[in-house]
Amino acid sequence: MNNRINTLFTEKKSNILSIYFTAGYPALEDTMTILKNLDNAGVDLVEIGMPFSDPLADGPVIQHSSEQALLNGITVSKLFEQLKEMRQHITIPVVLMGYLNPVMRYGIEAFISKCAEVGVDGIILPDLPMDYYVSHFKTHCDQHNVSNIMLISNDTSTERVRHIDEQTDGFIYLVSSNGTTGSNKSLEEQQAYYKHIQDLKLKNPALIGFGVRDKHTYDLTNQYSSGAIIGTAFMKHINEHGISEESIHNFIKSIR
């Protein structure tokens, strides 16, 4: 059964732009404003970060936004409340990105079911082990048509990449470096790895993230994948220029 993510990748094979932002930041009630402005600016996919106190994969910019959002009072329950009328306004696919601990506290089945209820199409939990996904998440994800998106890096064995490809749908998140989001490791250095993944001819499309920050890096990712995920550069932009429709539109225009 197709969800909005699968439909997007069926209809559009390249030049897909996904933008990440942190829920409840800069102010608690900014989540829907940013989401609407991104939709209006023509992005293809949005990842909303669920702040967590120990975000292992996040660089300093996103860590700071998470800390502030938690101080603002964001919780998983509050985020679902903010998104409850999302589908009256938003047509693009929406993914929640976060960590396993808050999901476990909320309850796995309750969390996946709530995602489906408010219209969230997928989840990305960087610290969710593959075997735990298969044993505890997959049934609920399949039942509620919520994609689970796994990360791979150049440390991931070909065997594991194929296993992830078999067990998941939506897309595969290709991490451009083994560091954290926003790291400056050159995307150019990773081209052999991107080519290797491209040559595997996986059933799932791939998006490249971590280190994509401008038109040059975005264009580079499009040579090897269906598109890119931009988080840190967007968060820096809203820190400097705010979250107005014009500000967000200008950022997207600068990438494409």
PDB file of C-alpha atoms in Angstrom:
ATOM      1  CA  MET A   1       0.000   0.000   0.000  1.00  0.00           C
ATOM      2  CA  ASN A   2       1.526   3.296  -1.067  1.00  0.00           C
ATOM      3  CA  ASN A   3       1.957   6.211   1.282  1.00  0.00           C
ATOM      4  CA  ARG A   4       2.925   9.763   0.308  1.00  0.00           C
ATOM      5  CA  ILE A   5       6.664   9.006   0.418  1.00  0.00           C
ATOM      6  CA  ASN A   6       6.382   6.089  -2.005  1.00  0.00           C
ATOM      7  CA  THR A   7       4.099   8.123  -4.259  1.00  0.00           C
ATOM      8  CA  LEU A   8       6.623  10.992  -4.321  1.00  0.00           C
ATOM      9  CA  PHE A   9       9.510   8.750  -5.383  1.00  0.00           C
ATOM     10  CA  THR A  10       7.350   7.000  -7.982  1.00  0.00           C
ATOM     11  CA  GLU A  11       6.398  10.318  -9.542  1.00  0.00           C
ATOM     12  CA  LYS A  12       9.761  12.078  -9.166  1.00  0.00           C
ATOM     13  CA  LYS A  13      13.052  10.259  -9.693  1.00  0.00           C
ATOM     14  CA  SER A  14      15.536  13.054  -9.050  1.00  0.00           C
ATOM     15  CA  ASN A  15      16.087  16.553  -7.663  1.00  0.00           C
ATOM     16  CA  ILE A  16      14.121  15.737  -4.510  1.00  0.00           C
ATOM     17  CA  LEU A  17      14.705  18.240  -1.725  1.00  0.00           C
ATOM     18  CA  SER A  18      13.949  17.279   1.860  1.00  0.00           C
ATOM     19  CA  ILE A  19      14.310  19.860   4.623  1.00  0.00           C
ATOM     20  CA  TYR A  20      14.801  19.084   8.302  1.00  0.00           C
ATOM     21  CA  PHE A  21      13.760  21.398  11.121  1.00  0.00           C
ATOM     22  CA  THR A  22      13.362  20.985  14.869  1.00  0.00           C
ATOM     23  CA  ALA A  23       9.836  20.925  16.320  1.00  0.00           C
ATOM     24  CA  GLY A  24       9.036  23.609  18.881  1.00  0.00           C
ATOM     25  CA  TYR A  25      11.844  25.913  17.708  1.00  0.00           C
ATOM     26  CA  PRO A  26      12.587  28.851  17.650  1.00  0.00           C
ATOM     27  CA  ALA A  27       9.316  29.175  19.624  1.00  0.00           C
ATOM     28  CA  LEU A  28       7.081  26.336  20.838  1.00  0.00           C
ATOM     29  CA  GLU A  29       4.221  27.047  18.423  1.00  0.00           C
ATOM     30  CA  ASP A  30       6.394  27.647  15.314  1.00  0.00           C
ATOM     31  CA  THR A  31       6.174  24.026  14.089  1.00  0.00           C
ATOM     32  CA  MET A  32       3.149  24.385  11.796  1.00  0.00           C
ATOM     33  CA  THR A  33       4.222  27.838  10.531  1.00  0.00           C
ATOM     34  CA  ILE A  34       7.573  26.466   9.335  1.00  0.00           C
ATOM     35  CA  LEU A  35       5.902  23.383   7.858  1.00  0.00           C
ATOM     36  CA  LYS A  36       3.372  25.460   5.885  1.00  0.00           C
ATOM     37  CA  ASN A  37       6.076  27.852   4.661  1.00  0.00           C
ATOM     38  CA  LEU A  38       8.249  24.952   3.477  1.00  0.00           C
ATOM     39  CA  ASP A  39       5.278  23.415   1.663  1.00  0.00           C
ATOM     40  CA  ASN A  40       4.534  26.768   0.000  1.00  0.00           C
ATOM     41  CA  ALA A  41       8.206  27.135  -0.984  1.00  0.00           C
ATOM     42  CA  GLY A  42       7.985  23.904  -2.965  1.00  0.00           C
ATOM     43  CA  VAL A  43      10.070  21.405  -0.998  1.00  0.00           C
ATOM     44  CA  ASP A  44       9.275  17.750  -1.716  1.00  0.00           C
ATOM     45  CA  LEU A  45       9.526  16.268   1.750  1.00  0.00           C
ATOM     46  CA  VAL A  46       9.889  17.544   5.321  1.00  0.00           C
ATOM     47  CA  GLU A  47      11.577  15.919   8.300  1.00  0.00           C
ATOM     48  CA  ILE A  48      10.480  17.240  11.671  1.00  0.00           C
ATOM     49  CA  GLY A  49      12.977  16.643  14.468  1.00  0.00           C
ATOM     50  CA  MET A  50      11.644  15.393  17.802  1.00  0.00           C
ATOM     51  CA  PRO A  51      14.021  16.988  20.331  1.00  0.00           C
ATOM     52  CA  PHE A  52      15.854  14.658  22.701  1.00  0.00           C
ATOM     53  CA  SER A  53      18.268  15.470  25.525  1.00  0.00           C
ATOM     54  CA  ASP A  54      21.045  13.212  24.177  1.00  0.00           C
ATOM     55  CA  PRO A  55      21.027  13.558  20.384  1.00  0.00           C
ATOM     56  CA  LEU A  56      23.986  11.426  19.263  1.00  0.00           C
ATOM     57  CA  ALA A  57      23.846  12.115  15.515  1.00  0.00           C
ATOM     58  CA  ASP A  58      23.220  15.849  15.723  1.00  0.00           C
ATOM     59  CA  GLY A  59      25.821  18.559  15.306  1.00  0.00           C
ATOM     60  CA  PRO A  60      25.960  21.689  17.495  1.00  0.00           C
ATOM     61  CA  VAL A  61      23.392  23.754  15.530  1.00  0.00           C
ATOM     62  CA  ILE A  62      20.671  21.101  15.749  1.00  0.00           C
ATOM     63  CA  GLN A  63      21.671  20.158  19.318  1.00  0.00           C
ATOM     64  CA  HIS A  64      21.188  23.789  20.352  1.00  0.00           C
ATOM     65  CA  SER A  65      17.762  23.921  18.678  1.00  0.00           C
ATOM     66  CA  SER A  66      16.758  20.689  20.475  1.00  0.00           C
ATOM     67  CA  GLU A  67      17.841  22.060  23.848  1.00  0.00           C
ATOM     68  CA  GLN A  68      15.873  25.267  23.265  1.00  0.00           C
ATOM     69  CA  ALA A  69      12.797  23.378  22.042  1.00  0.00           C
ATOM     70  CA  LEU A  70      12.848  21.212  25.175  1.00  0.00           C
ATOM     71  CA  LEU A  71      13.089  24.370  27.304  1.00  0.00           C
ATOM     72  CA  ASN A  72      10.153  25.755  25.286  1.00  0.00           C
ATOM     73  CA  GLY A  73       8.138  22.731  26.396  1.00  0.00           C
ATOM     74  CA  ILE A  74       8.039  20.498  23.314  1.00  0.00           C
ATOM     75  CA  THR A  75       7.246  16.813  23.910  1.00  0.00           C
ATOM     76  CA  VAL A  76       6.198  13.999  21.593  1.00  0.00           C
ATOM     77  CA  SER A  77       2.585  14.421  22.784  1.00  0.00           C
ATOM     78  CA  LYS A  78       2.714  18.184  22.225  1.00  0.00           C
ATOM     79  CA  LEU A  79       4.131  17.662  18.713  1.00  0.00           C
ATOM     80  CA  PHE A  80       1.282  15.297  17.808  1.00  0.00           C
ATOM     81  CA  GLU A  81      -1.150  17.896  19.108  1.00  0.00           C
ATOM     82  CA  GLN A  82       0.489  20.554  16.878  1.00  0.00           C
ATOM     83  CA  LEU A  83       0.210  18.228  13.868  1.00  0.00           C
ATOM     84  CA  LYS A  84      -3.365  17.043  14.427  1.00  0.00           C
ATOM     85  CA  GLU A  85      -4.816  19.249  11.669  1.00  0.00           C
ATOM     86  CA  MET A  86      -1.715  19.101   9.477  1.00  0.00           C
ATOM     87  CA  ARG A  87      -3.406  17.293   6.597  1.00  0.00           C
ATOM     88  CA  GLN A  88      -5.955  20.074   6.189  1.00  0.00           C
ATOM     89  CA  HIS A  89      -3.073  22.270   5.024  1.00  0.00           C
ATOM     90  CA  ILE A  90      -0.102  20.115   3.968  1.00  0.00           C
ATOM     91  CA  THR A  91       0.041  17.728   1.013  1.00  0.00           C
ATOM     92  CA  ILE A  92       3.752  16.792   0.933  1.00  0.00           C
ATOM     93  CA  PRO A  93       5.149  13.758   2.794  1.00  0.00           C
ATOM     94  CA  VAL A  94       6.164  14.383   6.418  1.00  0.00           C
ATOM     95  CA  VAL A  95       8.643  12.284   8.392  1.00  0.00           C
ATOM     96  CA  LEU A  96       9.431  12.426  12.114  1.00  0.00           C
ATOM     97  CA  MET A  97      13.108  12.104  13.003  1.00  0.00           C
ATOM     98  CA  GLY A  98      14.297  11.441  16.513  1.00  0.00           C
ATOM     99  CA  TYR A  99      15.620   8.875  18.929  1.00  0.00           C
ATOM    100  CA  LEU A 100      14.372   5.583  20.285  1.00  0.00           C
ATOM    101  CA  ASN A 101      14.077   6.582  23.953  1.00  0.00           C
ATOM    102  CA  PRO A 102      11.151   9.077  23.650  1.00  0.00           C
ATOM    103  CA  VAL A 103       9.337   6.662  21.295  1.00  0.00           C
ATOM    104  CA  MET A 104       9.708   3.811  23.805  1.00  0.00           C
ATOM    105  CA  ARG A 105       8.393   6.070  26.563  1.00  0.00           C
ATOM    106  CA  TYR A 106       5.383   6.997  24.430  1.00  0.00           C
ATOM    107  CA  GLY A 107       4.829   3.332  23.514  1.00  0.00           C
ATOM    108  CA  ILE A 108       5.865   1.891  20.150  1.00  0.00           C
ATOM    109  CA  GLU A 109       2.418   0.841  18.948  1.00  0.00           C
ATOM    110  CA  ALA A 110       0.792   4.035  20.265  1.00  0.00           C
ATOM    111  CA  PHE A 111       3.478   6.134  18.550  1.00  0.00           C
ATOM    112  CA  ILE A 112       3.146   4.482  15.121  1.00  0.00           C
ATOM    113  CA  SER A 113      -0.640   4.550  15.336  1.00  0.00           C
ATOM    114  CA  LYS A 114      -0.577   8.268  16.252  1.00  0.00           C
ATOM    115  CA  CYS A 115       1.766   8.986  13.311  1.00  0.00           C
ATOM    116  CA  ALA A 116      -0.799   7.411  10.981  1.00  0.00           C
ATOM    117  CA  GLU A 117      -3.673   9.262  12.671  1.00  0.00           C
ATOM    118  CA  VAL A 118      -2.160  12.747  12.156  1.00  0.00           C
ATOM    119  CA  GLY A 119      -0.793  11.949   8.679  1.00  0.00           C
ATOM    120  CA  VAL A 120       2.919  11.357   9.335  1.00  0.00           C
ATOM    121  CA  ASP A 121       4.271   9.135   6.555  1.00  0.00           C
ATOM    122  CA  GLY A 122       7.539   7.864   7.999  1.00  0.00           C
ATOM    123  CA  ILE A 123       9.978   7.757  10.893  1.00  0.00           C
ATOM    124  CA  ILE A 124      13.768   8.028  11.129  1.00  0.00           C
ATOM    125  CA  LEU A 125      15.349   6.854  14.390  1.00  0.00           C
ATOM    126  CA  PRO A 126      19.142   6.782  13.922  1.00  0.00           C
ATOM    127  CA  ASP A 127      19.695   4.697  17.068  1.00  0.00           C
ATOM    128  CA  LEU A 128      17.057   2.051  16.246  1.00  0.00           C
ATOM    129  CA  PRO A 129      18.897  -1.258  15.680  1.00  0.00           C
ATOM    130  CA  MET A 130      17.753  -3.185  12.615  1.00  0.00           C
ATOM    131  CA  ASP A 131      16.889  -6.385  14.510  1.00  0.00           C
ATOM    132  CA  TYR A 132      14.880  -4.400  17.077  1.00  0.00           C
ATOM    133  CA  TYR A 133      12.999  -2.684  14.245  1.00  0.00           C
ATOM    134  CA  VAL A 134      12.128  -6.065  12.715  1.00  0.00           C
ATOM    135  CA  SER A 135      11.018  -7.578  16.052  1.00  0.00           C
ATOM    136  CA  HIS A 136       9.229  -4.581  17.635  1.00  0.00           C
ATOM    137  CA  PHE A 137       8.361  -1.974  14.972  1.00  0.00           C
ATOM    138  CA  LYS A 138       7.870  -3.598  11.582  1.00  0.00           C
ATOM    139  CA  THR A 139       4.423  -5.119  12.207  1.00  0.00           C
ATOM    140  CA  HIS A 140       3.045  -1.769  13.425  1.00  0.00           C
ATOM    141  CA  CYS A 141       4.732   0.169  10.591  1.00  0.00           C
ATOM    142  CA  ASP A 142       3.296  -2.218   7.999  1.00  0.00           C
ATOM    143  CA  GLN A 143      -0.152  -2.189   9.597  1.00  0.00           C
ATOM    144  CA  HIS A 144      -0.337   1.622   9.705  1.00  0.00           C
ATOM    145  CA  ASN A 145       1.516   2.228   6.412  1.00  0.00           C
ATOM    146  CA  VAL A 146       4.278   4.254   8.102  1.00  0.00           C
ATOM    147  CA  SER A 147       7.707   3.882   6.468  1.00  0.00           C
ATOM    148  CA  ASN A 148      10.747   3.274   8.654  1.00  0.00           C
ATOM    149  CA  ILE A 149      13.803   4.890   7.085  1.00  0.00           C
ATOM    150  CA  MET A 150      17.240   3.565   8.010  1.00  0.00           C
ATOM    151  CA  LEU A 151      20.594   5.322   7.767  1.00  0.00           C
ATOM    152  CA  ILE A 152      23.613   3.849   6.033  1.00  0.00           C
ATOM    153  CA  SER A 153      27.179   5.165   5.804  1.00  0.00           C
ATOM    154  CA  ASN A 154      30.374   4.062   4.098  1.00  0.00           C
ATOM    155  CA  ASP A 155      30.961   1.807   7.137  1.00  0.00           C
ATOM    156  CA  THR A 156      27.785  -0.160   6.370  1.00  0.00           C
ATOM    157  CA  SER A 157      28.537  -3.532   4.761  1.00  0.00           C
ATOM    158  CA  THR A 158      26.951  -4.343   1.404  1.00  0.00           C
ATOM    159  CA  GLU A 159      25.171  -7.286   3.052  1.00  0.00           C
ATOM    160  CA  ARG A 160      23.615  -4.995   5.649  1.00  0.00           C
ATOM    161  CA  VAL A 161      22.640  -2.415   3.015  1.00  0.00           C
ATOM    162  CA  ARG A 162      20.789  -5.156   1.095  1.00  0.00           C
ATOM    163  CA  HIS A 163      19.101  -6.355   4.303  1.00  0.00           C
ATOM    164  CA  ILE A 164      17.911  -2.800   5.087  1.00  0.00           C
ATOM    165  CA  ASP A 165      16.669  -2.460   1.512  1.00  0.00           C
ATOM    166  CA  GLU A 166      14.640  -5.680   1.836  1.00  0.00           C
ATOM    167  CA  GLN A 167      13.102  -4.868   5.211  1.00  0.00           C
ATOM    168  CA  THR A 168      12.157  -1.199   4.740  1.00  0.00           C
ATOM    169  CA  ASP A 169      10.436   1.077   2.272  1.00  0.00           C
ATOM    170  CA  GLY A 170      10.218   4.814   1.587  1.00  0.00           C
ATOM    171  CA  PHE A 171      13.867   5.639   0.979  1.00  0.00           C
ATOM    172  CA  ILE A 172      17.338   4.945   2.341  1.00  0.00           C
ATOM    173  CA  TYR A 173      19.127   7.775   4.130  1.00  0.00           C
ATOM    174  CA  LEU A 174      22.697   7.900   2.856  1.00  0.00           C
ATOM    175  CA  VAL A 175      24.856   9.587   5.471  1.00  0.00           C
ATOM    176  CA  SER A 176      27.628  11.459   3.714  1.00  0.00           C
ATOM    177  CA  SER A 177      30.081  11.143   6.617  1.00  0.00           C
ATOM    178  CA  ASN A 178      30.444   9.183   9.827  1.00  0.00           C
ATOM    179  CA  GLY A 179      30.317  12.358  11.901  1.00  0.00           C
ATOM    180  CA  THR A 180      27.321  14.385  12.928  1.00  0.00           C
ATOM    181  CA  THR A 181      24.886  16.547  11.002  1.00  0.00           C
ATOM    182  CA  GLY A 182      26.381  19.719   9.642  1.00  0.00           C
ATOM    183  CA  SER A 183      29.915  18.306   9.632  1.00  0.00           C
ATOM    184  CA  ASN A 184      32.254  19.746   7.035  1.00  0.00           C
ATOM    185  CA  LYS A 185      33.635  16.494   5.706  1.00  0.00           C
ATOM    186  CA  SER A 186      33.654  17.018   1.981  1.00  0.00           C
ATOM    187  CA  LEU A 187      30.901  15.387  -0.027  1.00  0.00           C
ATOM    188  CA  GLU A 188      33.420  15.158  -2.856  1.00  0.00           C
ATOM    189  CA  GLU A 189      35.474  12.691  -0.777  1.00  0.00           C
ATOM    190  CA  GLN A 190      32.471  10.380  -0.599  1.00  0.00           C
ATOM    191  CA  GLN A 191      31.778  10.009  -4.313  1.00  0.00           C
ATOM    192  CA  ALA A 192      33.160   6.462  -4.614  1.00  0.00           C
ATOM    193  CA  TYR A 193      30.835   5.378  -1.805  1.00  0.00           C
ATOM    194  CA  TYR A 194      27.797   7.033  -3.452  1.00  0.00           C
ATOM    195  CA  LYS A 195      28.685   5.346  -6.738  1.00  0.00           C
ATOM    196  CA  HIS A 196      28.972   1.983  -4.947  1.00  0.00           C
ATOM    197  CA  ILE A 197      25.451   2.361  -3.503  1.00  0.00           C
ATOM    198  CA  GLN A 198      24.120   3.519  -6.876  1.00  0.00           C
ATOM    199  CA  ASP A 199      25.606   0.409  -8.524  1.00  0.00           C
ATOM    200  CA  LEU A 200      23.827  -1.911  -6.065  1.00  0.00           C
ATOM    201  CA  LYS A 201      20.525  -1.043  -7.845  1.00  0.00           C
ATOM    202  CA  LEU A 202      18.509  -1.147  -4.628  1.00  0.00           C
ATOM    203  CA  LYS A 203      14.701  -1.232  -4.733  1.00  0.00           C
ATOM    204  CA  ASN A 204      14.512   1.826  -2.459  1.00  0.00           C
ATOM    205  CA  PRO A 205      15.624   5.252  -3.691  1.00  0.00           C
ATOM    206  CA  ALA A 206      18.313   7.059  -1.691  1.00  0.00           C
ATOM    207  CA  LEU A 207      18.604  10.587  -0.335  1.00  0.00           C
ATOM    208  CA  ILE A 208      21.966  11.969   0.807  1.00  0.00           C
ATOM    209  CA  GLY A 209      22.188  13.910   4.059  1.00  0.00           C
ATOM    210  CA  PHE A 210      24.750  15.389   6.525  1.00  0.00           C
ATOM    211  CA  GLY A 211      26.857  18.133   4.928  1.00  0.00           C
ATOM    212  CA  VAL A 212      24.523  19.222   2.105  1.00  0.00           C
ATOM    213  CA  ARG A 213      24.334  22.972   2.588  1.00  0.00           C
ATOM    214  CA  ASP A 214      24.141  24.908  -0.701  1.00  0.00           C
ATOM    215  CA  LYS A 215      23.447  24.653  -4.415  1.00  0.00           C
ATOM    216  CA  HIS A 216      26.866  23.133  -5.184  1.00  0.00           C
ATOM    217  CA  THR A 217      26.562  20.301  -2.646  1.00  0.00           C
ATOM    218  CA  TYR A 218      22.898  19.745  -3.547  1.00  0.00           C
ATOM    219  CA  ASP A 219      23.731  19.434  -7.263  1.00  0.00           C
ATOM    220  CA  LEU A 220      26.506  16.968  -6.424  1.00  0.00           C
ATOM    221  CA  THR A 221      24.162  14.679  -4.468  1.00  0.00           C
ATOM    222  CA  ASN A 222      21.761  14.611  -7.398  1.00  0.00           C
ATOM    223  CA  GLN A 223      24.395  12.889  -9.560  1.00  0.00           C
ATOM    224  CA  TYR A 224      24.334   9.868  -7.253  1.00  0.00           C
ATOM    225  CA  SER A 225      20.887   9.754  -5.653  1.00  0.00           C
ATOM    226  CA  SER A 226      17.291  10.923  -5.895  1.00  0.00           C
ATOM    227  CA  GLY A 227      18.147  14.075  -3.968  1.00  0.00           C
ATOM    228  CA  ALA A 228      19.233  15.428  -0.620  1.00  0.00           C
ATOM    229  CA  ILE A 229      18.299  16.250   2.939  1.00  0.00           C
ATOM    230  CA  ILE A 230      19.308  19.650   4.317  1.00  0.00           C
ATOM    231  CA  GLY A 231      19.082  20.316   8.053  1.00  0.00           C
ATOM    232  CA  THR A 232      21.888  22.327   9.636  1.00  0.00           C
ATOM    233  CA  ALA A 233      22.101  24.905   6.827  1.00  0.00           C
ATOM    234  CA  PHE A 234      18.334  25.490   7.037  1.00  0.00           C
ATOM    235  CA  MET A 235      18.423  25.790  10.840  1.00  0.00           C
ATOM    236  CA  LYS A 236      21.288  28.307  10.564  1.00  0.00           C
ATOM    237  CA  HIS A 237      19.236  30.249   8.023  1.00  0.00           C
ATOM    238  CA  ILE A 238      16.168  30.539  10.253  1.00  0.00           C
ATOM    239  CA  ASN A 239      18.397  31.521  13.195  1.00  0.00           C
ATOM    240  CA  GLU A 240      19.683  34.425  11.111  1.00  0.00           C
ATOM    241  CA  HIS A 241      16.678  35.341   8.943  1.00  0.00           C
ATOM    242  CA  GLY A 242      13.608  34.078  10.799  1.00  0.00           C
ATOM    243  CA  ILE A 243      10.798  31.766   9.743  1.00  0.00           C
ATOM    244  CA  SER A 244       8.677  34.059   7.570  1.00  0.00           C
ATOM    245  CA  GLU A 245       7.373  32.764   4.253  1.00  0.00           C
ATOM    246  CA  GLU A 246       9.754  35.113   2.422  1.00  0.00           C
ATOM    247  CA  SER A 247      12.795  33.988   4.430  1.00  0.00           C
ATOM    248  CA  ILE A 248      12.074  30.289   3.873  1.00  0.00           C
ATOM    249  CA  HIS A 249      11.284  30.856   0.189  1.00  0.00           C
ATOM    250  CA  ASN A 250      14.641  32.629  -0.251  1.00  0.00           C
ATOM    251  CA  PHE A 251      16.511  29.722   1.327  1.00  0.00           C
ATOM    252  CA  ILE A 252      14.878  27.136  -0.963  1.00  0.00           C
ATOM    253  CA  LYS A 253      15.536  29.353  -4.002  1.00  0.00           C
ATOM    254  CA  SER A 254      19.236  29.515  -3.054  1.00  0.00           C
ATOM    255  CA  ILE A 255      19.483  25.701  -3.178  1.00  0.00           C
ATOM    256  CA  ARG A 256      17.620  25.133  -6.392  1.00  0.00           C
TER     257      ARG A 256
END
